[in-house]
Structure formats: C-alpha cells, structure tokens
Coordinates of N, CA and C in Angstrom, one line a residue:
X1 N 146.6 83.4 92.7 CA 146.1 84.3 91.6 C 147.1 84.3 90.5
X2 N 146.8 84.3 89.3 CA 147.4 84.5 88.1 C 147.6 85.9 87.3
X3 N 148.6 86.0 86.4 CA 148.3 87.3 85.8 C 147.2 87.5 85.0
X4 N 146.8 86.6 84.5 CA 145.9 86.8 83.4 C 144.6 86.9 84.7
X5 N 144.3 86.6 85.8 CA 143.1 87.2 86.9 C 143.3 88.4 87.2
X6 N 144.6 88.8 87.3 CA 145.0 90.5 88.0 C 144.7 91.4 86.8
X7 N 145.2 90.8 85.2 CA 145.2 92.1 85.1 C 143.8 92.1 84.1
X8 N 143.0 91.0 84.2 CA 141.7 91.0 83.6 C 141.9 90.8 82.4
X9 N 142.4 89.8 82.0 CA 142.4 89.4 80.3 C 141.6 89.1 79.8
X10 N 141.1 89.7 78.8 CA 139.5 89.7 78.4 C 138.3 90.4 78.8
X11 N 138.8 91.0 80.0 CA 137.4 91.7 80.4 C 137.8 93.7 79.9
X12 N 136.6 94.4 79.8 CA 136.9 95.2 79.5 C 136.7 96.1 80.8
X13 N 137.2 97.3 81.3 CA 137.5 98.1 82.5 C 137.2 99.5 82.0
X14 N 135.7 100.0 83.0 CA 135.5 101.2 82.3 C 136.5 102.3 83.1
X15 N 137.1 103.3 82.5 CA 137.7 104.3 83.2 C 137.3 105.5 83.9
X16 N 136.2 105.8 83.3 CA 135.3 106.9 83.2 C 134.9 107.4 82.5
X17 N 134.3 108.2 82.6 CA 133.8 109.7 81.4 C 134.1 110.9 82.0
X18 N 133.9 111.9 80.6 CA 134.3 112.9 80.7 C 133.9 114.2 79.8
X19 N 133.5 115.4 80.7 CA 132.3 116.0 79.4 C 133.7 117.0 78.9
X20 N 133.7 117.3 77.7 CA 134.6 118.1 76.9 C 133.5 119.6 76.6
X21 N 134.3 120.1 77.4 CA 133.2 121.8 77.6 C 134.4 122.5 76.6
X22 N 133.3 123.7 75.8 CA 134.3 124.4 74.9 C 135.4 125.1 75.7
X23 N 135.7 125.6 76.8 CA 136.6 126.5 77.1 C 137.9 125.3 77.2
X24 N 137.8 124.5 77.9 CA 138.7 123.3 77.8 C 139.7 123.1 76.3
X25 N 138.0 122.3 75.5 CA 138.9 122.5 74.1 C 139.8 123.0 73.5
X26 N 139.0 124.8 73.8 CA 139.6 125.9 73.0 C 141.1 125.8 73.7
X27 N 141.3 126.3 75.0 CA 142.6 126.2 75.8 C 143.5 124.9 75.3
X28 N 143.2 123.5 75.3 CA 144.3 122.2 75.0 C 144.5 122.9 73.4
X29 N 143.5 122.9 72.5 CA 143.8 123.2 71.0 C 144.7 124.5 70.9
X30 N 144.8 125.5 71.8 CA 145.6 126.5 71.3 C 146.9 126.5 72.1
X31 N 147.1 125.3 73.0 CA 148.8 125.0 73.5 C 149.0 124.2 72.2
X32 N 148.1 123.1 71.7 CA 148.5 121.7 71.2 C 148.2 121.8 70.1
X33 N 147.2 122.2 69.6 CA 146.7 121.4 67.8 C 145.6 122.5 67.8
X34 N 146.1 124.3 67.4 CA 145.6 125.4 66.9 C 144.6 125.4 65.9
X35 N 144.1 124.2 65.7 CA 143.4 124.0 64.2 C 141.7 125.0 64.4
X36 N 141.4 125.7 63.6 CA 140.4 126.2 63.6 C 139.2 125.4 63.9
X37 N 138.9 125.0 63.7 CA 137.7 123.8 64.4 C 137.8 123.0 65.8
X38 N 139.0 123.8 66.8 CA 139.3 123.7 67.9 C 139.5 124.8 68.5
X39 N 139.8 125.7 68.1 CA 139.6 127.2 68.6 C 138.8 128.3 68.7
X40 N 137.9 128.1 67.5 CA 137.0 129.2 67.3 C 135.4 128.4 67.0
X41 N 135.0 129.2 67.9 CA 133.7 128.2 67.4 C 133.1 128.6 65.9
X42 N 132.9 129.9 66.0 CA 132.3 131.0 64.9 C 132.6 130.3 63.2
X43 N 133.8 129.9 63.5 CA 134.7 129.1 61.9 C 134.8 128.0 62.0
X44 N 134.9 127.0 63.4 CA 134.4 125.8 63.1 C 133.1 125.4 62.6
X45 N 132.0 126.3 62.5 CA 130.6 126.2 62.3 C 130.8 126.2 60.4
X46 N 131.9 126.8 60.5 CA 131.8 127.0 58.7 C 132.6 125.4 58.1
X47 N 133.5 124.5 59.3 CA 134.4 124.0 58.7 C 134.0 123.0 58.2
X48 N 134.9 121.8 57.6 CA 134.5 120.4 57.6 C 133.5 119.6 58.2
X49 N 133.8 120.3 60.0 CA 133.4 119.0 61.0 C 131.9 119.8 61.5
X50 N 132.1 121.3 61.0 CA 130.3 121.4 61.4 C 130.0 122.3 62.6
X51 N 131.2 122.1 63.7 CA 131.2 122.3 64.9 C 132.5 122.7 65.7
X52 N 133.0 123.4 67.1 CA 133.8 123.1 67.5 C 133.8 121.5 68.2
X53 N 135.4 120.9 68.3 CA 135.2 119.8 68.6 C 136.3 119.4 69.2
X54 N 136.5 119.0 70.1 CA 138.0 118.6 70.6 C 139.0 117.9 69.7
X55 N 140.6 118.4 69.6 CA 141.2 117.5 69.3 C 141.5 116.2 69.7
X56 N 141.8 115.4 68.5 CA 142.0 114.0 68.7 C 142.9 113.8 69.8
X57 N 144.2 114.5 69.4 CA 145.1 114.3 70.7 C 144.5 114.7 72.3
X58 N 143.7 115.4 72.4 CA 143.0 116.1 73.7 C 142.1 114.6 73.5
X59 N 141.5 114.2 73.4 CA 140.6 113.4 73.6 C 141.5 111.2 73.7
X60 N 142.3 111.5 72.9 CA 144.0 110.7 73.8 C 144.4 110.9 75.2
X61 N 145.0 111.6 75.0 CA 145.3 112.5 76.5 C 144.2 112.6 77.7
X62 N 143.2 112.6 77.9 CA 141.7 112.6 78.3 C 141.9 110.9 78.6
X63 N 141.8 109.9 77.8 CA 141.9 108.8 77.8 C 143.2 108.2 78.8
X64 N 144.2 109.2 78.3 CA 145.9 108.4 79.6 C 145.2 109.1 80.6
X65 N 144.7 110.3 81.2 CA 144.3 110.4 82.5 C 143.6 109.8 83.3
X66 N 142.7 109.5 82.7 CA 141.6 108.5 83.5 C 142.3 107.0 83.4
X67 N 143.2 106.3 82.5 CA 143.7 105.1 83.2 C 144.5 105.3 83.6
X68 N 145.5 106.5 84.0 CA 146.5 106.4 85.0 C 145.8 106.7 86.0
X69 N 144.6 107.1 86.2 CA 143.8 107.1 87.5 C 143.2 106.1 87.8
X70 N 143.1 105.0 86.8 CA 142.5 103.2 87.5 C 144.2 102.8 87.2
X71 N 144.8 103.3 87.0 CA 146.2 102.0 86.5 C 146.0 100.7 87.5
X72 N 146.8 100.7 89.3 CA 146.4 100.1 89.9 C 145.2 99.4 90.6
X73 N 144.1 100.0 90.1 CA 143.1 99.5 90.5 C 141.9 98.9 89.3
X74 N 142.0 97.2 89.3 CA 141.5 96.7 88.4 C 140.1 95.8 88.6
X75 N 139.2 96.8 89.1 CA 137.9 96.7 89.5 C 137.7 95.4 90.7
X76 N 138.5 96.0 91.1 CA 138.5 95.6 92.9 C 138.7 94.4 92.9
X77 N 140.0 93.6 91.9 CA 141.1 92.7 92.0 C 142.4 93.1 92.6
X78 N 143.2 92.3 93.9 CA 143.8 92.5 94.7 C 144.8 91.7 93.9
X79 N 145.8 91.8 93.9 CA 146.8 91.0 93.8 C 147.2 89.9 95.2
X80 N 147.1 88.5 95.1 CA 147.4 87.9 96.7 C 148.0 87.1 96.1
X81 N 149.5 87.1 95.1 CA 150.6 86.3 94.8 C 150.7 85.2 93.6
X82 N 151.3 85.0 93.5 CA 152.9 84.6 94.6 C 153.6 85.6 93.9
X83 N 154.6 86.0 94.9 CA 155.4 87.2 95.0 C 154.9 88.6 95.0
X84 N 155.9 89.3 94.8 CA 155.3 90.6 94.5 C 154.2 91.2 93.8
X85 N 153.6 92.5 94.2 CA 152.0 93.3 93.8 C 153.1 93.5 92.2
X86 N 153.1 93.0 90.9 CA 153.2 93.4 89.7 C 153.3 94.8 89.8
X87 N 154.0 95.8 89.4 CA 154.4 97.3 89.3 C 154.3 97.9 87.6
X88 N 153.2 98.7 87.7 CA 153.0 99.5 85.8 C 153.9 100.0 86.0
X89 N 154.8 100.3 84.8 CA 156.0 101.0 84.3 C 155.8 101.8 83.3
X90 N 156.8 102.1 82.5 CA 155.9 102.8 81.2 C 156.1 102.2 79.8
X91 N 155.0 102.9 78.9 CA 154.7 102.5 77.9 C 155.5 102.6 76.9
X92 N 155.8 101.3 75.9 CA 156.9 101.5 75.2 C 155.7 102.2 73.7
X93 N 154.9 102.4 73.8 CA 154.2 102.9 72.5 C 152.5 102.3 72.5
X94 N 152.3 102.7 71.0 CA 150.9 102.5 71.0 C 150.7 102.3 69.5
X95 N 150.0 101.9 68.4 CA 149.5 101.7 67.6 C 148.1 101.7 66.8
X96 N 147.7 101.8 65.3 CA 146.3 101.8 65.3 C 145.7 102.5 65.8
X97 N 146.2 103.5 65.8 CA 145.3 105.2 66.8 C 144.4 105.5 65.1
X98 N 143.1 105.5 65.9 CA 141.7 106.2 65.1 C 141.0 107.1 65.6
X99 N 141.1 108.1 65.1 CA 139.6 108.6 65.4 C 138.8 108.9 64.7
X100 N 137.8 108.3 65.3 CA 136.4 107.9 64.7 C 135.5 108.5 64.2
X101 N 135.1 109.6 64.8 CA 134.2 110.2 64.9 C 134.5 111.5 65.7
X102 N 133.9 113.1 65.5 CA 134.6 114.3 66.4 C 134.2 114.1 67.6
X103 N 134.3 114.7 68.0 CA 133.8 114.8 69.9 C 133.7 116.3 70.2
X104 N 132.5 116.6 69.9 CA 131.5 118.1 69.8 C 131.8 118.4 71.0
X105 N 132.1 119.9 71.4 CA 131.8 120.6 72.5 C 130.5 120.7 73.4
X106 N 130.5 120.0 74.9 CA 129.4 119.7 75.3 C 128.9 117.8 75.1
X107 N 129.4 117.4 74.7 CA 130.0 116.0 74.8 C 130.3 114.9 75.8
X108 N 130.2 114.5 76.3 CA 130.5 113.2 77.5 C 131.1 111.7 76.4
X109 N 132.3 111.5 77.1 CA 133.0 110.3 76.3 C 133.2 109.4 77.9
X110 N 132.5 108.7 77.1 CA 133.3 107.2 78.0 C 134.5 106.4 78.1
X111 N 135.6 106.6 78.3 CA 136.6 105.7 78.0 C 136.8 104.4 78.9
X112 N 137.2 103.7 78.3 CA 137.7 102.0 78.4 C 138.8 101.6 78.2
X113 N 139.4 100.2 79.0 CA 140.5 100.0 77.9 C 140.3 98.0 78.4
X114 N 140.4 97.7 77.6 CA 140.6 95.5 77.5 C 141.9 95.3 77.4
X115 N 142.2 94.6 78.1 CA 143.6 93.9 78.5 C 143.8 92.9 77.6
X116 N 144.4 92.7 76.4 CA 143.9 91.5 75.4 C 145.2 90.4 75.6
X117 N 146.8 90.5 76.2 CA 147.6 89.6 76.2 C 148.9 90.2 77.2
X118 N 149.5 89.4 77.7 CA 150.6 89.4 78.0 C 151.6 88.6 78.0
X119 N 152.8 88.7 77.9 CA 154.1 88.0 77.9 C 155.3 88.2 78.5
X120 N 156.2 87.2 78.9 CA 157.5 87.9 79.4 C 158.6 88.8 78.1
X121 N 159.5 89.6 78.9 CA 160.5 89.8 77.6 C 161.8 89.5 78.2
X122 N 162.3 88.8 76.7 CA 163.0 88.5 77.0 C 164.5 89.2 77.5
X123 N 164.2 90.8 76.5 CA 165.4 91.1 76.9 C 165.3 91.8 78.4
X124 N 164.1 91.6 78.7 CA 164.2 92.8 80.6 C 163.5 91.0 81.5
X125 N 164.6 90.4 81.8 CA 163.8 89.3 82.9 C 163.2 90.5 83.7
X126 N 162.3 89.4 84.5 CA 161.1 89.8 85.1 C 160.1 91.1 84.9
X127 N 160.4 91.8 83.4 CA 159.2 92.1 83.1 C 158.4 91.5 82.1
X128 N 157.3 91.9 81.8 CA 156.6 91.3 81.0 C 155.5 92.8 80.6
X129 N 155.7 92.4 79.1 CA 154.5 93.5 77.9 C 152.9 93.1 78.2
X130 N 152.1 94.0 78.6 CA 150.7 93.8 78.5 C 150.7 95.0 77.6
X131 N 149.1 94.3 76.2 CA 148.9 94.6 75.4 C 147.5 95.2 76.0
X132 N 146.7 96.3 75.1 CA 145.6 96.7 75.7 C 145.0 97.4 74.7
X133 N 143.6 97.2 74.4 CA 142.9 97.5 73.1 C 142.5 98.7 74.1
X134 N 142.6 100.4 73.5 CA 142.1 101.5 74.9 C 140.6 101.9 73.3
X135 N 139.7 102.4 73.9 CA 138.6 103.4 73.2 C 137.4 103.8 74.5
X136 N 136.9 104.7 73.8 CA 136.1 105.9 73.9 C 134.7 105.8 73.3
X137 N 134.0 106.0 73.7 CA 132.5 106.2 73.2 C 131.7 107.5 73.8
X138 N 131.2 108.4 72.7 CA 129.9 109.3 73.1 C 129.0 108.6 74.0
X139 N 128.0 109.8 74.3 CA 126.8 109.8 74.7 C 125.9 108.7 74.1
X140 N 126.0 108.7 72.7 CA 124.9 107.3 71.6 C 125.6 106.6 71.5
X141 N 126.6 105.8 72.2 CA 127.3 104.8 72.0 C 128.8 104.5 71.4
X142 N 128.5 105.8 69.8 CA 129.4 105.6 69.1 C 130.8 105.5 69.6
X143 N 131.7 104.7 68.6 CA 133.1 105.0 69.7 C 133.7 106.2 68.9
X144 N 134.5 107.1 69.4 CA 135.4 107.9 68.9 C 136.7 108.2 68.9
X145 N 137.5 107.1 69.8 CA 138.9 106.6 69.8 C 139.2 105.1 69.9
X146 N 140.3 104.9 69.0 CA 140.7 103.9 69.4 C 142.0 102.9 69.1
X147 N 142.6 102.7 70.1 CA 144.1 102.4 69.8 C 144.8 101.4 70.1
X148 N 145.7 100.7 70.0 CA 146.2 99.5 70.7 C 147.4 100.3 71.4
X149 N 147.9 99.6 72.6 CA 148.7 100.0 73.4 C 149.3 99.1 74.1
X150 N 150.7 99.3 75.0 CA 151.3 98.3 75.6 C 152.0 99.1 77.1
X151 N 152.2 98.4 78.0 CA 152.2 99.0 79.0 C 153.7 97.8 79.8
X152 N 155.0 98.0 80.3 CA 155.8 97.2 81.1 C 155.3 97.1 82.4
X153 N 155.3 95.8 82.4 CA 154.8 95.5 83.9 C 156.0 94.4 84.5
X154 N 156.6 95.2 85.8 CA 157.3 94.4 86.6 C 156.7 93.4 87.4
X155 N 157.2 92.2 87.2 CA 156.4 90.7 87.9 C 157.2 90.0 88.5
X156 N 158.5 90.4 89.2 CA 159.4 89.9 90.0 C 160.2 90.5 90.7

C-alpha cells in the first residue's frame, strides 16, 4: 500500500453532519464571537444576516470535531505497510478560510474534507505535510465553509 492509497488522494471523505440548534449557537457565540446575530434571536431578525446563525468559527470548530472523529479512519482503508500505521500529529495551520454562506439555526451541515497532496519535510525526517481542501454544505447543497489545511503525519 502507498500513501497516496492510505490517505486517499483525491477522493473526498464525508465526516458527517451536524444540525446547529439555537441553544448551541447562542451558548458557543456568547463564550466565542458575542455578535448579536448569534446571540439573540429577536435582533438577529433585525440584522444583516436576517436570522440567528451560527458563528463561522462554531461552524470551524464543528468541522475539527468530526475529522478528529474520522482522523484515523479513512473509509475502511487499513494501513498493511511497509512499516509503520503513519501517526496524525498536529496541524501546522490552515489557509483560505471562507465562509460562504450563514448557517441558520435549525440547519444540518455536511462536512468533508479531500486529501489533495503530500510530501516529506525536510526539516522533520520521517515526517511528511498532508495538504487537505476541508468544506461544509447545508441541507440544498450549498457549501458554507471552506479552507485549506495541513496536517503532520509521522511515516517512519
């Protein structure tokens, strides 16, 4: 088996979904991002977005849970060598964060994430950078996040 079979280069990996209920919202928005169009419904109805709506960051965050809940498991691809099961490490960052579209209270998002490349580095032998396009889609398709990301992965 190769890395590019284990860790599915090119194929996309659903994570799950996840329905965003207002009390949720309201609670992450008033530890994290107090913005009135995440706390109150009554004045989100007056605001910009129309609605209450989850924060972007909550709907990030929402996204790292459910792939650290598939991390090792890449749609029932086994690692069988040579050498060692490859070990996720952590992430040196992320890039190209959008969001797209709000994500209404009462909401179901899909998240995903595509494995688009990997390489060794040079300065950590035996690890190597995977790259990974992560996004999100509502209920009609639309997507509502979306980011590039990278993840250390031990391969020796």
């Amino acid at each position: 088996m190769t890395l590019d079979e284990f860790f599915l280069i090119g194929h996309t990996v659903t994570l799950g979904s996840h329905k965003f209920e207002p009390d949720e919202i309201k609670a992450f928005a008033r530890k994290y991002d107090p913005q009135v169009f995440h706390v109150d419904e009554e004045a989100a109805k007056k605001s910009v977005l129309g609605g209450l709506c989850a924060s972007g960051w909550h709907t990030a965050a929402t996204w790292m849970k459910y792939n650290l809940e598939k991390r090792m498991e890449t749609e029932g691809v086994r690692w069988t060598g040579p050498g060692q099961q490859p070990e996720f490490g952590p992430s040196p960052g992320f890039r190209n964060l959008k969001w797209l579209k709000p994500v209404y209270a009462g909401e179901t998002v899909t998240f995903t994430r595509t494995a688009l490349a990997h390489r060794p580095l040079a300065a950590r032998p035996g690890w190597n950078l995977l790259t990974l396009r992560c996004e999100a889609f509502d209920s009609t398709g639309d997507k509502v996040i979306e980011f590039d990301s990278a993840v250390l992965v031990k391969v020796e």
